[in-house]
XYZ file of C-alpha atoms in Angstrom:
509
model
C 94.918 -1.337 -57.212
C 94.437 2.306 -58.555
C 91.649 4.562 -57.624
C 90.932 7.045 -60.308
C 88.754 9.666 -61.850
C 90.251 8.482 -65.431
C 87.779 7.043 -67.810
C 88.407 3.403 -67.270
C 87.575 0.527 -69.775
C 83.900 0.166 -68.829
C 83.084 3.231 -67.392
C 82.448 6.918 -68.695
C 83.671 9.943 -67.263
C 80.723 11.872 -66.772
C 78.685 13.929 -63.986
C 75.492 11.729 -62.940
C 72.738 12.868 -61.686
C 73.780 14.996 -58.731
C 76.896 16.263 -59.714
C 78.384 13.035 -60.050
C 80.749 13.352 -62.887
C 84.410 12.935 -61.856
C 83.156 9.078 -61.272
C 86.096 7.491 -59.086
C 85.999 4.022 -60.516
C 89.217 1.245 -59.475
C 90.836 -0.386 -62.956
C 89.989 -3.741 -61.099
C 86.636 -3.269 -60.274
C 87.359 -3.502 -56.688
C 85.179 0.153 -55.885
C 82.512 1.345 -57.306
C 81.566 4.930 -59.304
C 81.930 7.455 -56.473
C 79.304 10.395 -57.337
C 80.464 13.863 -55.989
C 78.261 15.159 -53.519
C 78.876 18.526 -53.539
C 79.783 21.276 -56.862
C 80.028 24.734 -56.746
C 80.769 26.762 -59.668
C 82.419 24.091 -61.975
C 80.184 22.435 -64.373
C 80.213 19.840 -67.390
C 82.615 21.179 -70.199
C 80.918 20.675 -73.507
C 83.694 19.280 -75.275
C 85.712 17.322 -73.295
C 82.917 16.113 -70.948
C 85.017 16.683 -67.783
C 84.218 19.060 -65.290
C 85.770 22.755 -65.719
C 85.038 25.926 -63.711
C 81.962 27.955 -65.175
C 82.394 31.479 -66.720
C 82.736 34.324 -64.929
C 80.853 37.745 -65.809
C 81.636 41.060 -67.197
C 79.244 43.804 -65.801
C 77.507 45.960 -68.456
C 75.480 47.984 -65.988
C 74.988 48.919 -61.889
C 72.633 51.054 -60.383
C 72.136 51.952 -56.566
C 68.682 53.626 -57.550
C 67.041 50.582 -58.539
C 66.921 47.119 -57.021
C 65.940 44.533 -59.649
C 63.428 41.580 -59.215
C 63.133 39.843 -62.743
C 63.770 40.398 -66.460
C 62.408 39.821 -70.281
C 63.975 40.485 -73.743
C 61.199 42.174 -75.760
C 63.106 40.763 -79.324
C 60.523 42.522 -81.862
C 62.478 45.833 -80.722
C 65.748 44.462 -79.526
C 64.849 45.860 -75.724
C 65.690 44.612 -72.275
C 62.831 44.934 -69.636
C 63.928 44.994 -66.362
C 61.370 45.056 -63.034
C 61.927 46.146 -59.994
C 60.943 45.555 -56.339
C 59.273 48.565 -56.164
C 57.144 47.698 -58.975
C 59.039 49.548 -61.866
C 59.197 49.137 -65.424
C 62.771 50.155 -67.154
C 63.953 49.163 -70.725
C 67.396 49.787 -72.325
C 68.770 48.996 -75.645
C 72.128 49.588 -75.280
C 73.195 49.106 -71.109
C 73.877 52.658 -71.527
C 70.911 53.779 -70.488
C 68.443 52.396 -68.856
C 64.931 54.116 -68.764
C 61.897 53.926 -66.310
C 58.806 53.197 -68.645
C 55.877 52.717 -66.468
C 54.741 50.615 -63.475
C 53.551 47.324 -63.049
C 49.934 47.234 -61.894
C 50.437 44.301 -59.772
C 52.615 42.877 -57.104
C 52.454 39.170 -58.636
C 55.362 37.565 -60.329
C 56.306 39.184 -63.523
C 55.265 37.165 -66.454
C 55.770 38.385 -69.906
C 54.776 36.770 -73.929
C 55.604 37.840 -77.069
C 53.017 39.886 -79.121
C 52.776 41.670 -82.443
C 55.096 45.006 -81.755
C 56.141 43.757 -78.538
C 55.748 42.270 -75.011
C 52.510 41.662 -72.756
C 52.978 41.989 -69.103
C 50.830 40.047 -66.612
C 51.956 41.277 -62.844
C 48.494 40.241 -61.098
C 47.213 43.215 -62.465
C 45.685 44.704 -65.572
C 47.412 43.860 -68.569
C 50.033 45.709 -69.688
C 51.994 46.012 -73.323
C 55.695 47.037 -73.894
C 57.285 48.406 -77.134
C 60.597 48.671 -76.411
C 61.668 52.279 -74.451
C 58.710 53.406 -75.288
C 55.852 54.210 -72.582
C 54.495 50.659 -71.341
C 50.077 50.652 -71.794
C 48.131 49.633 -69.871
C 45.245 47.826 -71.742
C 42.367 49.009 -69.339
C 39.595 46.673 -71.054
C 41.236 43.369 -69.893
C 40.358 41.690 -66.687
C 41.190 43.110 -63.397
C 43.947 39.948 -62.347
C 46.043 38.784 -64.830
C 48.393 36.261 -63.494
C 50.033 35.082 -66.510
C 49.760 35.338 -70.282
C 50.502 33.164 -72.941
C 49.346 33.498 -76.908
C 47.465 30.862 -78.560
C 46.349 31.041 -82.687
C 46.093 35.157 -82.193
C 44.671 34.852 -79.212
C 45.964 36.636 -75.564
C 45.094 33.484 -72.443
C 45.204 35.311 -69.047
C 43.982 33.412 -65.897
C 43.068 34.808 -62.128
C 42.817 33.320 -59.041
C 40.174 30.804 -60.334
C 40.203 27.804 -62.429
C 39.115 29.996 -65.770
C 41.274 30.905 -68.193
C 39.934 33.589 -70.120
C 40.529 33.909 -74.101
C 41.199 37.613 -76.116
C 39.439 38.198 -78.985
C 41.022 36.885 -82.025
C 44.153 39.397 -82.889
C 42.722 41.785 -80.858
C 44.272 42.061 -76.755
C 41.954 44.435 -76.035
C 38.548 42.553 -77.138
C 37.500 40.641 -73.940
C 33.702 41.062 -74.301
C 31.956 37.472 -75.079
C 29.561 37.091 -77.876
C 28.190 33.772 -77.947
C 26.830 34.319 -81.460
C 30.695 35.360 -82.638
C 33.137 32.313 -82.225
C 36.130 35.347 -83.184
C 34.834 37.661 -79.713
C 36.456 36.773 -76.051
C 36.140 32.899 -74.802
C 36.281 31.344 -71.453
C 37.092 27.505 -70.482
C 37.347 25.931 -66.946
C 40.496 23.670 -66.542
C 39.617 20.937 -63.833
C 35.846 21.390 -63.421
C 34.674 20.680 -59.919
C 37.930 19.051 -59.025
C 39.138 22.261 -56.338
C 42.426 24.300 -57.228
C 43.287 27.288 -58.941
C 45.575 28.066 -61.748
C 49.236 28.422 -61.040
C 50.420 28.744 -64.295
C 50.228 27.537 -68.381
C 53.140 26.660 -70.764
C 53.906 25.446 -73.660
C 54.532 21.466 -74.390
C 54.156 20.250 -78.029
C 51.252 21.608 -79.995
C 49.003 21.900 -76.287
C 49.189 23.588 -73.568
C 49.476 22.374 -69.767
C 47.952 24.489 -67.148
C 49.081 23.792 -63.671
C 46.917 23.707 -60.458
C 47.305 24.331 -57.169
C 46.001 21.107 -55.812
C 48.878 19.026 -57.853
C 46.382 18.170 -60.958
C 47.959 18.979 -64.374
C 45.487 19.458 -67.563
C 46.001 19.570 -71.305
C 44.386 21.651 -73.939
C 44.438 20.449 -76.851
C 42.863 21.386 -80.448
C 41.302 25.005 -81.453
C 38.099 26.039 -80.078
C 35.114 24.867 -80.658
C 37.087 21.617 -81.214
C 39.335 21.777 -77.877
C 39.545 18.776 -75.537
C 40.906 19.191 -72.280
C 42.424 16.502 -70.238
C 43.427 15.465 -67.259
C 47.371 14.612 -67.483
C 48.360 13.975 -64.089
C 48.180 14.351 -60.414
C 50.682 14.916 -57.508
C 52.313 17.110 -59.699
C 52.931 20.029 -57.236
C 54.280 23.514 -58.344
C 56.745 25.202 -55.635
C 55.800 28.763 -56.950
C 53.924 30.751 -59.973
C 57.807 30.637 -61.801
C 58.862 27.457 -60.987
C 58.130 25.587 -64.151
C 59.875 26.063 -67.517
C 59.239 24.682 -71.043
C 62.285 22.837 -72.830
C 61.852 22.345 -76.852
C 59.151 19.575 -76.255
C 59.580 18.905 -72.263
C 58.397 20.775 -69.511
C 59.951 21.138 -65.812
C 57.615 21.545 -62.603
C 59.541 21.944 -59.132
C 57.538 21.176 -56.325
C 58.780 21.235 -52.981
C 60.598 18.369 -53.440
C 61.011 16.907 -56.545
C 61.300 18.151 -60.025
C 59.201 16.614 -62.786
C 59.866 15.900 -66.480
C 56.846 15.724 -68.154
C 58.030 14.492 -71.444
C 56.216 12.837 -75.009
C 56.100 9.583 -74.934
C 54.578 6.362 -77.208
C 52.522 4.981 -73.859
C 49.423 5.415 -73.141
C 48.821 8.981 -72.808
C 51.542 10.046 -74.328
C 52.965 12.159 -71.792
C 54.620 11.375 -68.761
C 55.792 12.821 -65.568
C 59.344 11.383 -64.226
C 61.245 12.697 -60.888
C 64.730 13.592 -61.733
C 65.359 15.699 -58.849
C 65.435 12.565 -56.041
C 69.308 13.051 -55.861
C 68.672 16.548 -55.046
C 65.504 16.791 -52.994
C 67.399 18.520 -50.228
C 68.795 21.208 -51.993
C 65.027 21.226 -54.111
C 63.516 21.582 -50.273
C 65.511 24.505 -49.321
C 64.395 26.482 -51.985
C 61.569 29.267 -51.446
C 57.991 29.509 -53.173
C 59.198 32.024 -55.226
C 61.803 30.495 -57.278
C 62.464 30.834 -61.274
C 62.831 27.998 -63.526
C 64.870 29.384 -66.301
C 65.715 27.099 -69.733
C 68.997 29.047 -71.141
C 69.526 27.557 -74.506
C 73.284 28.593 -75.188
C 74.217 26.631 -72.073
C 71.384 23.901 -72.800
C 71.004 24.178 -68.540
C 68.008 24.998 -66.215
C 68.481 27.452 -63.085
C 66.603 27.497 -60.783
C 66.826 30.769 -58.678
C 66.394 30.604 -54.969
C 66.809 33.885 -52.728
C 70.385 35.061 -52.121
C 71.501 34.105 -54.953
C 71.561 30.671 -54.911
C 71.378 28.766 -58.227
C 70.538 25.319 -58.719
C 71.691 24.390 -62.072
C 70.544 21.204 -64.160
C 72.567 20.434 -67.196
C 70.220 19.026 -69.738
C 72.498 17.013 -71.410
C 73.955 15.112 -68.567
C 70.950 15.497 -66.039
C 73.338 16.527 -63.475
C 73.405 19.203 -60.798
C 75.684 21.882 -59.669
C 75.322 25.328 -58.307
C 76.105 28.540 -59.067
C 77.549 31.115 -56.782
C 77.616 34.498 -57.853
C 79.714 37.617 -55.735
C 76.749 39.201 -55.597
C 72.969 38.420 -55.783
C 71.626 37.037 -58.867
C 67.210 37.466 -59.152
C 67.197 36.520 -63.392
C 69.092 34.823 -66.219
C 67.941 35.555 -70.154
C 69.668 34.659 -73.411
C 69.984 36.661 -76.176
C 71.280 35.121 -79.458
C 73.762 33.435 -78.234
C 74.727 35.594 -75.249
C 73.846 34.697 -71.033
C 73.018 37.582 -69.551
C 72.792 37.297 -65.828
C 70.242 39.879 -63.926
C 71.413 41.173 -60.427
C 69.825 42.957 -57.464
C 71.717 46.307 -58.899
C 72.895 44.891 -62.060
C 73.300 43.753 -65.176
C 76.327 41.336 -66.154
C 76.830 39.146 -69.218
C 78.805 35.261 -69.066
C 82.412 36.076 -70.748
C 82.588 34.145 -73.655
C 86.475 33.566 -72.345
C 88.191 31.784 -70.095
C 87.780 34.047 -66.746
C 86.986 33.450 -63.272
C 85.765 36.281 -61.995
C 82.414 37.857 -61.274
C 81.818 41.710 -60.237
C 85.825 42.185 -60.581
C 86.194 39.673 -57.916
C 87.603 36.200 -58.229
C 85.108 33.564 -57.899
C 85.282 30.351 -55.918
C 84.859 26.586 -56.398
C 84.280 24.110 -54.414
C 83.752 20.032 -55.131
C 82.988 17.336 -52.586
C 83.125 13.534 -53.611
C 80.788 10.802 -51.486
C 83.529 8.843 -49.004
C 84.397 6.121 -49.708
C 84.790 2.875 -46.909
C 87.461 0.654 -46.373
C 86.367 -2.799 -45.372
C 89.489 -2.582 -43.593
C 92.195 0.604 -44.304
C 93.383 2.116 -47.646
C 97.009 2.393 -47.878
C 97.611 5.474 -50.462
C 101.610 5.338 -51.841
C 100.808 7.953 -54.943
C 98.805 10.754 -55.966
C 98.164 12.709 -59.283
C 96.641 15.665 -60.457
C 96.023 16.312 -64.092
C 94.268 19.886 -64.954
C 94.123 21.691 -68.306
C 94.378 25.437 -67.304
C 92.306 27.770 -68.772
C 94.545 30.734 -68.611
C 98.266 30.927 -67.451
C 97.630 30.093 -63.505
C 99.767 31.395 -60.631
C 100.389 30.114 -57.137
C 97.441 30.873 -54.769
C 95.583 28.457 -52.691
C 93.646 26.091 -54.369
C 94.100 22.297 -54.211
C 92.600 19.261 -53.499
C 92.381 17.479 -50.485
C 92.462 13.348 -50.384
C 91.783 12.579 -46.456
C 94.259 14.797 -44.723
C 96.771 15.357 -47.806
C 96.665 18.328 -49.638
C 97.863 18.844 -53.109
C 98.082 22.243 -54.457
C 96.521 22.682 -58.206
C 99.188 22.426 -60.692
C 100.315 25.690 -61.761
C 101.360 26.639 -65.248
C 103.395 29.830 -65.392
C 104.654 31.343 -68.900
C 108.213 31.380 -69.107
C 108.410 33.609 -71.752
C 106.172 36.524 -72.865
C 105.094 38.476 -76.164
C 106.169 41.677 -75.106
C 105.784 44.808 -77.457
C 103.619 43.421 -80.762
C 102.587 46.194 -82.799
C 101.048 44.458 -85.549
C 97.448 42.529 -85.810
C 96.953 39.026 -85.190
C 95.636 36.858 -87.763
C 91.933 35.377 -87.287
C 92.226 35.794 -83.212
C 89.459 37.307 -81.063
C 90.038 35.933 -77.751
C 92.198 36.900 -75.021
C 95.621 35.836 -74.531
C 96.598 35.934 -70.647
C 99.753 38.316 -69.953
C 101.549 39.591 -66.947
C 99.170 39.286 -63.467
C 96.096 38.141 -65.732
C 96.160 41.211 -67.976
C 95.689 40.461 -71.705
C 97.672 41.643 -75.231
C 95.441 43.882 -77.493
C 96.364 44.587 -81.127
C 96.406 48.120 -82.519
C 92.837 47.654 -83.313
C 91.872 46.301 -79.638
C 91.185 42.938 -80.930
C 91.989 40.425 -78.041
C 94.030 37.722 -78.995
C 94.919 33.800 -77.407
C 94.667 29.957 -77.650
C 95.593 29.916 -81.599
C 97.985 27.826 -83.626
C 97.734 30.754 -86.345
C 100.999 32.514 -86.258
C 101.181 36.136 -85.300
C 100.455 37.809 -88.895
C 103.173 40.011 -90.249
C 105.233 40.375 -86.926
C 109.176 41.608 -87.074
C 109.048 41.524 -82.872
C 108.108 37.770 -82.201
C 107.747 34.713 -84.652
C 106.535 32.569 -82.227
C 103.189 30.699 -82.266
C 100.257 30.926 -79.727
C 99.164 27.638 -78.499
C 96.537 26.134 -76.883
C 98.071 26.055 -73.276
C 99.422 22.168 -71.724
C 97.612 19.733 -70.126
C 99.803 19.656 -66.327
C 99.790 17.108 -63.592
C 100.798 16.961 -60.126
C 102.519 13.561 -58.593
C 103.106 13.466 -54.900
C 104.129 10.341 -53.486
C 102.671 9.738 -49.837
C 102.258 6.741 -47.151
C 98.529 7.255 -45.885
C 96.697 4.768 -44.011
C 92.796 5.483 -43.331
C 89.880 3.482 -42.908
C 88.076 5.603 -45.775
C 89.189 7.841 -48.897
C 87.631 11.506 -49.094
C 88.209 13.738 -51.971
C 87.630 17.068 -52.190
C 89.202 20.620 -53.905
C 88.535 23.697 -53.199
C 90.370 27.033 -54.954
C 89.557 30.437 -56.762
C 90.075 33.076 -59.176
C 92.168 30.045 -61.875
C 89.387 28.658 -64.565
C 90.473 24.720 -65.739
C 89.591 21.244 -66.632
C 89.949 18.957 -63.751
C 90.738 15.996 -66.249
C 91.688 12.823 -63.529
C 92.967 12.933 -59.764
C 94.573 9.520 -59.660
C 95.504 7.384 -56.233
C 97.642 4.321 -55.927
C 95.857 2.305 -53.288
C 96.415 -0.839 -51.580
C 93.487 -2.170 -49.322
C 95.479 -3.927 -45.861
């Protein structure tokens, strides 16, 4: 028989639920789907849905003055807002500069909503409203605790440490005086009357809003006042942390301490319903502190979660797999910006390369994947093994491979025979990188980065040759390996590629 990662007849090629992609399936049926049970930095490739090492980071901007706890785009002005541990407001525009614009006036988590000219700030504080680099106010006539915001049909929602959610003024965030005779003056409701809890946090879902409690109770608002209903929509729905719930299009993510809840639309009764899709993961969900981030990043269509350290629990949305992330150095925040990842560090500010590199604060990053043993009833006998990756960049000798029990296979390594030495002239419709010498690149006269093209090179008298998407390679190694179970594992850094199959010729005695 033949163990393999290969898409086989009946079975797909895909990570599930944990990080479970690279399914090792047998072409007679004889083993079953082998889930990996441990990723690090390699991730779903959105084309050829195999698993590929993630992007690495360019760094825009490091400071040893500040140390960074969380981040918001104010779009209206085309502004990054950075916080900091000690309470700090900056804002840049360009990573240039980046300019201290006030101070928080709580010590809460930092969260932010979008608002005529520019962003509301609730810290546990007073409110507070950013314009860009301008001077962030402090709106003095809201309440004294603000510990989120969120805008609802022109009007600014703030809640305390109570179960009241308090309601601007219409269009106006500093009206929050109450006027029973003037349904446009400041409102108030209770979510979960009598029922114990406060308010963790409100977001988004549909046309409502869900406000989380403390004592695992979810309600819904629906409607405009004086016609709102609110709801009860679940229970034992527990929040790890004031962050640790994010909206996605028409879903919305809780993480408690050990699960992770989909609350999504649905046609039974209710019409909304909470699913686990974390119980692969619970460990990993366990681990993580009170005060971690749920983060939706659209580009990527992926959730991180952000633990302490750095750690990153990722959750690709299209798969419902899981992977993690591990950064060089300590990531607090992740934001996207058109179609850009920018990734928020302790003492900077990088961006995801849109190419093909694997490196992160100039230094190489590593990956790591683990697959589930698998038992013999009896032994294996293994006579062959393959590799096939496609490489991501021209890839030199170093140290990764892949491990299957005690044999290990070193990654196949594709190195250029031939280079394009000395082009003068501009290449046609290119504006990635093409890897050179020791990982350097070729630029054009006009610094435009060039690779992976089957346009010619435009107008050339040095070199006539084409740039090509770089080969699919494999690695065979034929072997006599008897063991009462099969464990597969790789581990490597610094080379970016598409682990496509790892095949084993296996004989069960």
């Amino acid at each position: 028989m033949r163990l393999s990662t290969k898409h086989a007849n009946q079975q797909s090629v895909m990570l599930q639920d944990f990080t479970g992609g690279l399914n090792v399936s047998c072409t007679e049926n004889l083993i079953a789907d082998n889930e990996l049970a441990e990723v690090i930095n390699m991730e779903i490739d959105s084309n050829s849905k195999l698993l590929r090492t993630v992007q690495g980071t360019d760094t825009l901007y490091t400071t040893t003055e500040y140390t960074f706890k969380s981040a918001a785009f104010d779009i209206l002005n085309s502004a990054l807002i950075l916080f900091t541990e000690d309470n700090k407001i900056l804002a840049t525009k360009d990573f240039s500069e980046v300019k201290e614009v006030g101070t928080l006036t709580g010590t809460g988590e930092v969260i932010t909503a979008m608002w005529e000219d520019g962003l509301l700030i609730a810290s546990g504080g007073k409110l507070q409203y950013a314009k860009g680099t301008e001077p962030v106010e402090t709106i003095d006539t809201s309440p004294e605790h603000c510990n989120g915001v969120y805008i609802r049909s022109g009007r600014v929602l703030v809640f305390d440490d109570t179960d009241q959610v308090l309601f601007s003024g219409v269009g106006d965030e500093t009206n929050w005086n109450q006027d029973t005779n003037d349904p446009s003056s400041s409102l108030f409701a209770q979510i979960g009357y009598k029922v114990g809890g406060h308010i963790m946090g409100m977001v988004n879902m549909s046309k409502d809003i869900l406000f989380i409690k403390s004592n695992g109770m979810v309600f819904r608002l629906e409607n405009e006042y004086p016609d709102w209903r609110i709801s009860e929509l679940g229970r034992n729905i527990f929040c790890k942390g004031t962050a640790s719930y994010c909206n996605i299009i028409n879903n919305v993510l809780i993480m408690s301490d050990i699960s992770l809840q989909n609350i999504q639309t649905t046609q039974e009764y209710g019409d909304m319903k909470p699913t686990n899709i974390g119980s692969k993961v619970a460990n990993k969900i366990a681990n993580l502190p009170s005060n971690t981030k749920l983060r939706y990043v659209p580009p990527l269509n992926q959730v991180w979660c952000i633990g302490e350290n750095g750690y990153v629990l990722v959750l690709d949305c299209n798969t419902n797999a899981f992977f993690q992330r591990q950064f060089n150095d300590v990531a607090v925040d992740v934001l996207s910006i058109n179609n850009d990842v920018y990734v928020i560090k302790e003492n900077a500010i990088c961006k995801l390369n849109a190419g093909d590199v694997f490196y992160d604060a100039d230094e190489p990053l590593r990956f790591k994947v683990r697959m589930k043993t698998r038992m013999a009833d009896y032994q294996y006998l293994i006579k062959r093994l393959t590799i096939c990756v496609t490489p991501l960049q021209y890839m030199y000798v170093s140290n990764s491979h892949f491990d299957i029990g005690t044999i290990k296979v070193p990654l196949p390594h594709l190195v250029p025979s031939s280079y394009i030495n000395d082009n003068k002239q501009y290449i046609f419709r290119n504006s990635e990188p093409l890897p050179y010498r020791n990982n350097k690149n070729i630029y054009t006269r006009a610094s435009d980065k060039v690779a992976d093209s089957f346009e010619p090179i435009y107008n050339s008298k040095f070199n006539k040759q084409q740039l090509r998407n770089l080969e699919t390679i494999r690695k065979t190694k034929r072997v006599v390996y008897r063991s009462p179970n099969i464990r597969i594992s790789g581990v490597g850094m610094g080379e970016p590629f598409i682990l496509n199959f790892i095949q084993a010729d296996v004989a069960e005695v």
